[in-house]
Short mmCIF file of C-alpha atoms and ligand atoms in Angstrom, two decimals:
data_model
loop_
_atom_site.label_atom_id
_atom_site.label_comp_id
_atom_site.label_asym_id
_atom_site.label_seq_id
_atom_site.Cartn_x
_atom_site.Cartn_y
_atom_site.Cartn_z
CA MET L 983 62.40 49.25 -33.44
CA SER L 984 63.03 49.35 -37.17
CA ALA L 985 61.64 52.21 -39.31
CA PRO L 986 57.90 52.08 -39.85
CA ALA L 987 56.73 51.01 -43.26
CA GLU L 988 55.10 53.64 -45.51
CA LYS L 989 52.24 51.33 -46.17
CA ALA L 990 51.78 47.84 -44.81
CA ARG L 991 49.64 44.99 -46.08
CA ALA L 992 48.74 41.78 -44.30
CA HIS L 993 46.40 38.81 -44.88
CA ALA L 994 44.57 36.03 -43.12
CA PRO L 995 42.86 33.03 -44.62
CA ALA L 996 39.47 31.54 -44.15
CA LYS L 997 39.23 28.38 -42.01
CA VAL L 998 37.43 25.10 -42.21
CA ILE L 999 36.80 22.66 -39.34
CA LEU L 1000 37.45 19.01 -40.02
CA ALA L 1001 35.93 17.86 -36.67
CA GLY L 1002 34.92 19.03 -33.26
CA GLU L 1003 32.92 22.24 -33.85
CA HIS L 1004 30.53 22.86 -30.93
CA ALA L 1005 32.18 20.10 -28.90
CA VAL L 1006 35.20 22.40 -28.62
CA VAL L 1007 33.16 25.06 -26.85
CA HIS L 1008 32.57 22.50 -24.12
CA GLY L 1009 36.18 21.41 -23.65
CA HIS L 1010 36.56 18.72 -26.31
CA PRO L 1011 39.33 18.82 -29.04
CA ALA L 1012 38.78 20.11 -32.51
CA VAL L 1013 40.78 19.81 -35.82
CA ALA L 1014 40.77 22.77 -38.16
CA LEU L 1015 42.68 24.09 -41.21
CA PRO L 1016 43.41 27.52 -42.51
CA PHE L 1017 41.89 27.73 -46.03
CA PRO L 1018 43.92 30.24 -48.13
CA ALA L 1019 41.90 29.81 -51.23
CA ILE L 1020 39.88 32.73 -49.76
CA MET L 1021 41.41 35.55 -47.80
CA ALA L 1022 40.88 38.78 -45.80
CA ALA L 1023 43.36 41.61 -46.17
CA GLY L 1024 44.21 44.78 -44.26
CA GLU L 1025 46.18 47.69 -45.62
CA ALA L 1026 47.61 50.33 -43.19
CA ARG L 1027 48.28 53.71 -44.72
CA PRO L 1028 49.91 56.78 -43.16
CA ALA L 1029 47.43 59.36 -41.97
CA SER L 1030 47.66 62.79 -40.25
CA SER L 1031 46.12 61.79 -36.92
CA GLY L 1032 44.76 58.92 -34.84
CA VAL L 1033 43.58 55.65 -36.38
CA THR L 1034 40.61 55.26 -38.80
CA ILE L 1035 39.35 51.77 -39.65
CA ARG L 1036 37.20 51.19 -42.76
CA SER L 1037 35.90 47.95 -44.22
CA ASP L 1038 34.62 47.16 -47.75
CA ARG L 1039 31.83 45.27 -46.02
CA TYR L 1040 30.39 48.42 -44.40
CA PRO L 1041 31.37 51.29 -46.78
CA ASP L 1042 29.28 53.84 -44.88
CA LEU L 1043 30.95 53.17 -41.55
CA ALA L 1044 34.31 54.05 -39.99
CA ALA L 1045 35.73 53.44 -36.57
CA ARG L 1046 38.08 56.07 -35.04
CA LEU L 1047 40.59 55.53 -32.27
CA ASN L 1048 43.18 57.61 -30.66
CA LEU L 1049 46.72 56.18 -30.83
CA ASP L 1050 46.41 55.04 -27.27
CA GLY L 1051 43.48 52.92 -28.35
CA THR L 1052 40.67 55.05 -26.76
CA GLU L 1053 37.69 55.79 -29.05
CA TYR L 1054 37.22 59.34 -30.10
CA ALA L 1055 33.76 58.63 -31.49
CA PRO L 1056 31.48 55.68 -30.50
CA THR L 1057 32.14 52.68 -32.90
CA ALA L 1058 29.12 51.35 -34.87
CA ARG L 1059 28.34 47.69 -33.86
CA PRO L 1060 29.54 45.92 -37.04
CA LEU L 1061 33.14 47.50 -36.66
CA GLN L 1062 33.43 46.88 -32.86
CA PRO L 1063 35.24 43.47 -33.10
CA VAL L 1064 37.91 44.85 -35.47
CA ALA L 1065 38.20 48.12 -33.44
CA GLU L 1066 38.88 45.92 -30.41
CA ALA L 1067 41.54 43.93 -32.33
CA VAL L 1068 43.30 47.20 -33.36
CA ARG L 1069 42.93 48.70 -29.84
CA GLY L 1070 44.62 45.62 -28.40
CA ALA L 1071 47.34 45.75 -31.00
CA LEU L 1072 48.05 49.46 -30.23
CA GLU L 1073 48.30 48.72 -26.50
CA ALA L 1074 50.65 45.82 -27.12
CA LEU L 1075 52.79 48.02 -29.35
CA THR L 1076 52.91 50.64 -26.68
CA ARG L 1077 54.10 48.04 -24.16
CA LEU L 1078 56.82 46.97 -26.54
CA GLY L 1079 58.07 50.55 -26.81
CA GLY L 1080 58.60 52.90 -29.72
CA ASP L 1081 56.49 55.57 -31.37
CA LEU L 1082 52.96 54.88 -32.68
CA LYS L 1083 52.21 56.53 -36.06
CA PRO L 1084 48.69 57.68 -37.17
CA PHE L 1085 47.27 55.48 -39.90
CA GLU L 1086 44.16 54.49 -41.87
CA LEU L 1087 43.35 50.82 -41.98
CA VAL L 1088 41.46 49.61 -44.94
CA LEU L 1089 39.98 46.08 -44.69
CA SER L 1090 38.80 43.97 -47.47
CA SER L 1091 37.61 40.37 -47.52
CA GLY L 1092 36.75 37.66 -50.07
CA ILE L 1093 35.47 35.42 -47.27
CA PRO L 1094 31.58 35.29 -47.24
CA ALA L 1095 30.22 36.35 -43.83
CA GLY L 1096 28.00 34.06 -41.79
CA ALA L 1097 29.20 31.07 -43.85
CA GLY L 1098 31.18 29.25 -41.20
CA LEU L 1099 34.42 30.25 -42.80
CA GLY L 1100 35.82 32.37 -39.95
CA SER L 1101 35.23 35.63 -41.75
CA SER L 1102 35.28 37.93 -38.64
CA ALA L 1103 38.33 36.12 -37.18
CA ALA L 1104 40.24 36.48 -40.46
CA ILE L 1105 39.48 40.15 -40.57
CA ALA L 1106 40.61 40.64 -37.00
CA VAL L 1107 43.87 38.72 -37.67
CA ALA L 1108 44.53 40.73 -40.88
CA ALA L 1109 43.93 43.99 -38.95
CA ILE L 1110 46.29 43.02 -36.09
CA ARG L 1111 49.04 41.86 -38.52
CA ALA L 1112 48.71 45.10 -40.60
CA THR L 1113 48.85 47.30 -37.47
CA PHE L 1114 52.04 45.59 -36.30
CA SER L 1115 53.61 45.53 -39.82
CA PHE L 1116 52.95 49.27 -40.28
CA HIS L 1117 55.02 49.78 -37.10
CA GLY L 1118 57.81 47.57 -38.41
CA ARG L 1119 57.07 44.68 -36.26
CA THR L 1120 55.79 41.10 -36.53
CA VAL L 1121 53.14 40.11 -33.96
CA PRO L 1122 54.18 37.06 -31.91
CA PRO L 1123 51.77 34.08 -32.52
CA SER L 1124 50.44 33.75 -28.93
CA LEU L 1125 49.81 37.47 -28.74
CA LEU L 1126 47.98 37.37 -32.13
CA ARG L 1127 45.74 34.47 -30.86
CA MET L 1128 44.96 36.35 -27.68
CA LEU L 1129 44.08 39.65 -29.39
CA ALA L 1130 42.03 38.02 -32.07
CA THR L 1131 40.17 35.74 -29.60
CA LYS L 1132 39.07 38.90 -27.62
CA ALA L 1133 37.79 40.50 -30.88
CA GLU L 1134 35.95 37.20 -31.70
CA ALA L 1135 34.22 37.23 -28.28
CA ILE L 1136 32.79 40.63 -29.26
CA ALA L 1137 31.70 39.30 -32.65
CA HIS L 1138 30.00 36.14 -31.51
CA GLY L 1139 29.63 36.13 -27.75
CA THR L 1140 30.71 32.64 -26.46
CA SER L 1141 33.72 31.61 -28.54
CA SER L 1142 36.09 28.76 -27.90
CA GLY L 1143 38.90 30.61 -29.74
CA LEU L 1144 39.08 27.96 -32.41
CA ASP L 1145 38.35 30.32 -35.36
CA PRO L 1146 40.96 32.99 -34.52
CA THR L 1147 43.52 30.40 -33.61
CA THR L 1148 43.03 28.55 -36.92
CA VAL L 1149 43.13 31.57 -39.15
CA ALA L 1150 46.32 32.72 -37.27
CA ALA L 1151 47.94 29.24 -37.75
CA GLU L 1152 50.35 28.30 -40.39
CA GLY L 1153 48.69 24.89 -41.10
CA PRO L 1154 46.35 22.26 -39.71
CA ILE L 1155 45.89 22.26 -35.87
CA ARG L 1156 44.40 20.16 -33.08
CA PHE L 1157 42.91 22.70 -30.65
CA VAL L 1158 41.57 22.54 -27.11
CA ARG L 1159 39.98 25.54 -25.58
CA ASP L 1160 42.41 27.66 -23.42
CA HIS L 1161 45.50 25.74 -24.69
CA ALA L 1162 48.07 26.55 -27.25
CA PRO L 1163 47.21 24.68 -30.57
CA ILE L 1164 49.23 21.65 -31.62
CA ASP L 1165 50.44 21.78 -35.28
CA LEU L 1166 49.50 18.80 -37.40
CA GLU L 1167 51.85 17.78 -40.22
CA VAL L 1168 50.31 16.88 -43.62
CA GLN L 1169 52.83 15.25 -45.95
CA GLU L 1170 50.83 14.85 -49.19
CA PRO L 1171 48.28 17.12 -50.87
CA PHE L 1172 44.75 15.84 -50.51
CA GLY L 1173 41.49 16.86 -52.35
CA LEU L 1174 39.17 19.22 -50.42
CA VAL L 1175 36.01 20.89 -51.60
CA VAL L 1176 34.46 23.74 -49.59
CA ALA L 1177 30.96 24.60 -50.76
CA ASP L 1178 28.80 27.50 -49.37
CA SER L 1179 25.08 26.69 -49.05
CA GLY L 1180 24.36 30.40 -49.38
CA GLN L 1181 22.26 30.31 -46.25
CA SER L 1182 23.82 32.64 -43.80
CA SER L 1183 23.93 31.72 -40.14
CA GLY L 1184 25.01 33.18 -36.73
CA THR L 1185 27.64 31.37 -34.69
CA GLY L 1186 26.42 32.96 -31.29
CA ARG L 1187 22.92 31.76 -31.90
CA MET L 1188 23.93 28.25 -32.91
CA VAL L 1189 26.30 27.84 -29.94
CA ALA L 1190 23.43 28.96 -27.61
CA GLN L 1191 21.10 26.48 -29.30
CA VAL L 1192 23.42 23.56 -28.87
CA LYS L 1193 24.09 24.37 -25.24
CA ALA L 1194 20.34 24.44 -24.54
CA GLY L 1195 19.96 21.12 -26.47
CA ILE L 1196 22.68 19.28 -24.46
CA GLU L 1197 21.31 20.47 -21.24
CA ALA L 1198 17.83 19.19 -22.07
CA ASP L 1199 18.68 16.01 -23.98
CA PRO L 1200 21.24 13.29 -22.77
CA ALA L 1201 21.36 11.86 -26.36
CA ARG L 1202 22.57 15.16 -27.62
CA ARG L 1203 25.15 15.37 -24.86
CA GLU L 1204 26.37 11.89 -25.91
CA ALA L 1205 26.61 13.06 -29.52
CA LEU L 1206 28.73 16.01 -28.42
CA ASN L 1207 31.03 13.80 -26.45
CA THR L 1208 31.39 11.38 -29.40
CA LEU L 1209 32.33 14.42 -31.67
CA GLY L 1210 35.32 14.98 -29.32
CA GLU L 1211 36.49 11.44 -29.84
CA VAL L 1212 35.98 11.75 -33.61
CA ALA L 1213 38.24 14.80 -33.54
CA ASP L 1214 41.11 12.84 -31.95
CA LEU L 1215 40.78 10.14 -34.51
CA VAL L 1216 40.71 12.80 -37.31
CA ALA L 1217 44.00 14.34 -36.05
CA GLU L 1218 45.68 10.94 -36.22
CA LEU L 1219 44.34 10.02 -39.63
CA LEU L 1220 45.28 13.44 -41.10
CA GLU L 1221 48.88 12.98 -39.95
CA CYS L 1222 48.96 9.35 -41.25
CA GLY L 1223 47.67 10.66 -44.63
CA ASP L 1224 44.85 8.04 -44.63
CA ILE L 1225 42.41 10.34 -46.47
CA PRO L 1226 39.69 7.59 -47.25
CA ALA L 1227 39.44 6.72 -43.49
CA LEU L 1228 39.49 10.48 -42.68
CA GLY L 1229 36.61 11.04 -45.04
CA ARG L 1230 34.57 8.28 -43.28
CA GLU L 1231 35.16 10.14 -39.92
CA LEU L 1232 34.01 13.36 -41.50
CA SER L 1233 30.76 11.74 -42.58
CA ARG L 1234 30.38 10.38 -38.96
CA ALA L 1235 30.94 13.83 -37.60
CA HIS L 1236 28.21 15.18 -39.97
CA ASP L 1237 25.71 12.67 -38.60
CA LEU L 1238 26.58 13.64 -35.01
CA LEU L 1239 26.19 17.36 -35.83
CA ALA L 1240 22.79 16.60 -37.41
CA ARG L 1241 21.85 14.88 -34.21
CA LEU L 1242 22.79 18.09 -32.41
CA GLY L 1243 20.28 19.89 -34.59
CA VAL L 1244 22.71 22.17 -36.44
CA SER L 1245 22.43 20.77 -39.96
CA THR L 1246 19.87 21.91 -42.57
CA PRO L 1247 18.12 20.12 -45.43
CA ARG L 1248 20.44 21.90 -47.89
CA LEU L 1249 23.55 20.93 -46.06
CA ASP L 1250 22.44 17.34 -45.78
CA ALA L 1251 21.72 17.34 -49.59
CA MET L 1252 25.21 18.76 -50.35
CA VAL L 1253 26.90 16.17 -48.07
CA ARG L 1254 24.88 13.24 -49.74
CA ALA L 1255 25.62 14.52 -53.23
CA ALA L 1256 29.36 14.85 -52.52
CA CYS L 1257 29.56 11.20 -51.28
CA GLU L 1258 27.48 10.02 -54.27
CA ALA L 1259 29.85 11.75 -56.62
CA GLY L 1260 32.82 9.92 -55.19
CA ALA L 1261 33.94 11.86 -52.09
CA PHE L 1262 35.55 9.87 -49.25
CA GLY L 1263 33.26 11.69 -46.88
CA ALA L 1264 31.67 15.06 -46.20
CA LYS L 1265 30.28 17.21 -43.42
CA LEU L 1266 29.00 20.61 -42.51
CA SER L 1267 31.80 22.87 -41.28
CA GLY L 1268 31.40 25.61 -38.70
CA ALA L 1269 28.49 26.49 -36.48
CA GLY L 1270 25.92 25.10 -38.99
CA GLY L 1271 22.34 26.31 -39.40
CA GLY L 1272 23.57 27.23 -42.91
CA GLY L 1273 27.02 28.10 -44.05
CA CYS L 1274 29.39 25.55 -45.59
CA ALA L 1275 29.82 21.86 -46.16
CA ILE L 1276 33.22 20.38 -46.94
CA ALA L 1277 34.15 17.08 -48.72
CA LEU L 1278 37.38 15.07 -48.88
CA ALA L 1279 37.73 13.70 -52.41
CA PRO L 1280 40.22 11.97 -54.57
CA ILE L 1281 42.19 14.73 -56.38
CA SER L 1282 41.00 13.30 -59.74
CA GLN L 1283 37.37 13.71 -58.79
CA LEU L 1284 37.47 17.29 -57.22
CA GLY L 1285 35.53 18.80 -60.20
CA GLU L 1286 32.79 16.22 -60.10
CA VAL L 1287 32.37 16.51 -56.39
CA ALA L 1288 32.23 20.37 -56.50
CA GLN L 1289 29.70 20.21 -59.32
CA ALA L 1290 27.43 17.71 -57.39
CA MET L 1291 27.49 20.03 -54.39
CA ILE L 1292 26.43 23.00 -56.60
CA GLU L 1293 23.66 20.90 -58.06
CA ALA L 1294 22.51 20.08 -54.58
CA GLY L 1295 22.14 23.75 -53.73
CA ALA L 1296 25.54 25.25 -52.99
CA VAL L 1297 25.98 28.73 -54.42
CA THR L 1298 29.74 28.50 -54.60
CA ALA L 1299 32.29 25.74 -54.36
CA TRP L 1300 36.07 25.86 -53.96
CA PRO L 1301 37.70 22.65 -55.10
CA THR L 1302 41.30 22.58 -53.75
CA GLN L 1303 44.40 20.44 -53.56
CA TYR L 1304 45.25 21.16 -50.02
CA LEU L 1305 48.80 21.41 -48.94
CA ILE L 1306 50.00 24.43 -46.86
CA GLU L 1307 53.54 25.67 -46.89
CA ARG L 1308 54.42 26.65 -43.29
CA ASP L 1309 56.63 29.81 -43.10
CA ALA L 1310 54.97 31.42 -46.16
CA PRO L 1311 54.79 35.25 -45.82
CA ARG L 1312 51.46 36.53 -44.39
C1 LIG A 111 32.51 28.02 -35.16
O1 LIG A 111 33.30 28.10 -36.33
C2 LIG A 111 32.95 26.91 -34.28
C3 LIG A 111 32.14 26.72 -33.03
O2 LIG A 111 32.64 25.58 -32.37
C4 LIG A 111 32.14 27.95 -32.15
C5 LIG A 111 33.46 28.08 -31.36
O3 LIG A 111 34.25 27.18 -31.36
O4 LIG A 111 33.72 29.26 -30.90
C6 LIG A 111 30.62 26.48 -33.36
#
C-alpha cells in the first residue's frame, strides 16, 4: 500500500433521472445522469484515535467508530447512513491489507436534501472515496456501488440502488436493479435545466405509496410498466443525440409519473412552464411528491426555460450545458 495521504478530499455529484424512477424499484430499467453542477464533498484529516464523522448538515452531531468499524457511541439517526458507508469502507480496507489510520471525516454538501437529487447517496459516495483516498487507495467501482447502496438502504428503506450507482458513475447510465450499470455515451453537449420546487419529499414514503398504488390499481401498474419502456427509448435517443425526441419522451414520462400519483401542482406547473418557454420536454425527477423537475432545452434557450420554471414556483434552477468528461478526477 502506498503511504497514506496527510489529508484527503473526495467528491460526488448530485444525480438526475431522465426516465424510470419508481419503475426501477420493480425491476424495470432507468436512465440517469450524474449532475456535477452541485456536489457533496468529504475531507479526511489525521486524528489521534478512531474515526469521527461530522457533517455540515448536522453541526451538533458526530458519529464515532473504532478503526475496525464498530461504534464506540450510538450513532444519531441522521448520521447512520454515512456511518454505515464508512464502516463498510474500513472493513474493505482491512480485507485489502495494510494499516488503518485514525481520522476525522468532515462532510459538506451543496446538494439540497429531499429534493430528488441523490443528496444522501452523494454524501455516502464522497465519504467512501475520502476514506479510501486517506489510506492511499482508490475504491474499485463495484465495491463503491455496493457500499453506497447499503448506506442508501439505511437512508431510505427500499432502494433500487439507482441513486448511489448514478452518483458513483462517470457519466449517464442505463440501470437495472441488481445488475452492473451500462455506460451511455453522449457525443454532443445538450441543454439541461434542473429546477428545485423547494418542496421537500421523502423517497421511502413515495416508494411505499407507489407500491400500494400499483397493487390496488391495474391502471397504475400499466403506467409503471410503460415507464420502463420509455426508459429504454430514452437510452437509445440519448446515445443517438436526438434531443428533441428525447424531450418528448421526458414529457411522456412526466404524464406517467403523474398517473402514478407522484407529481404535485407545483411540479406540473414547472413542467408546463418549461415546455411553453421552448423546452423540448420536461418531467419531475426523483421520487416526486416535491423535489425537482428537469427540462431538456435548446442551449440557446436555457436561460428562458430556467426563468420560466422559477416563475412557475421553483426556488432554484441550474441551467447547464451537459457533457461529462469520463476519467475526470473525483
Ligand atoms: C429515487 O431517486 C428513485 C426511486 O426510483 C427510488 C429508487 O430507485 O430507489 C424513486
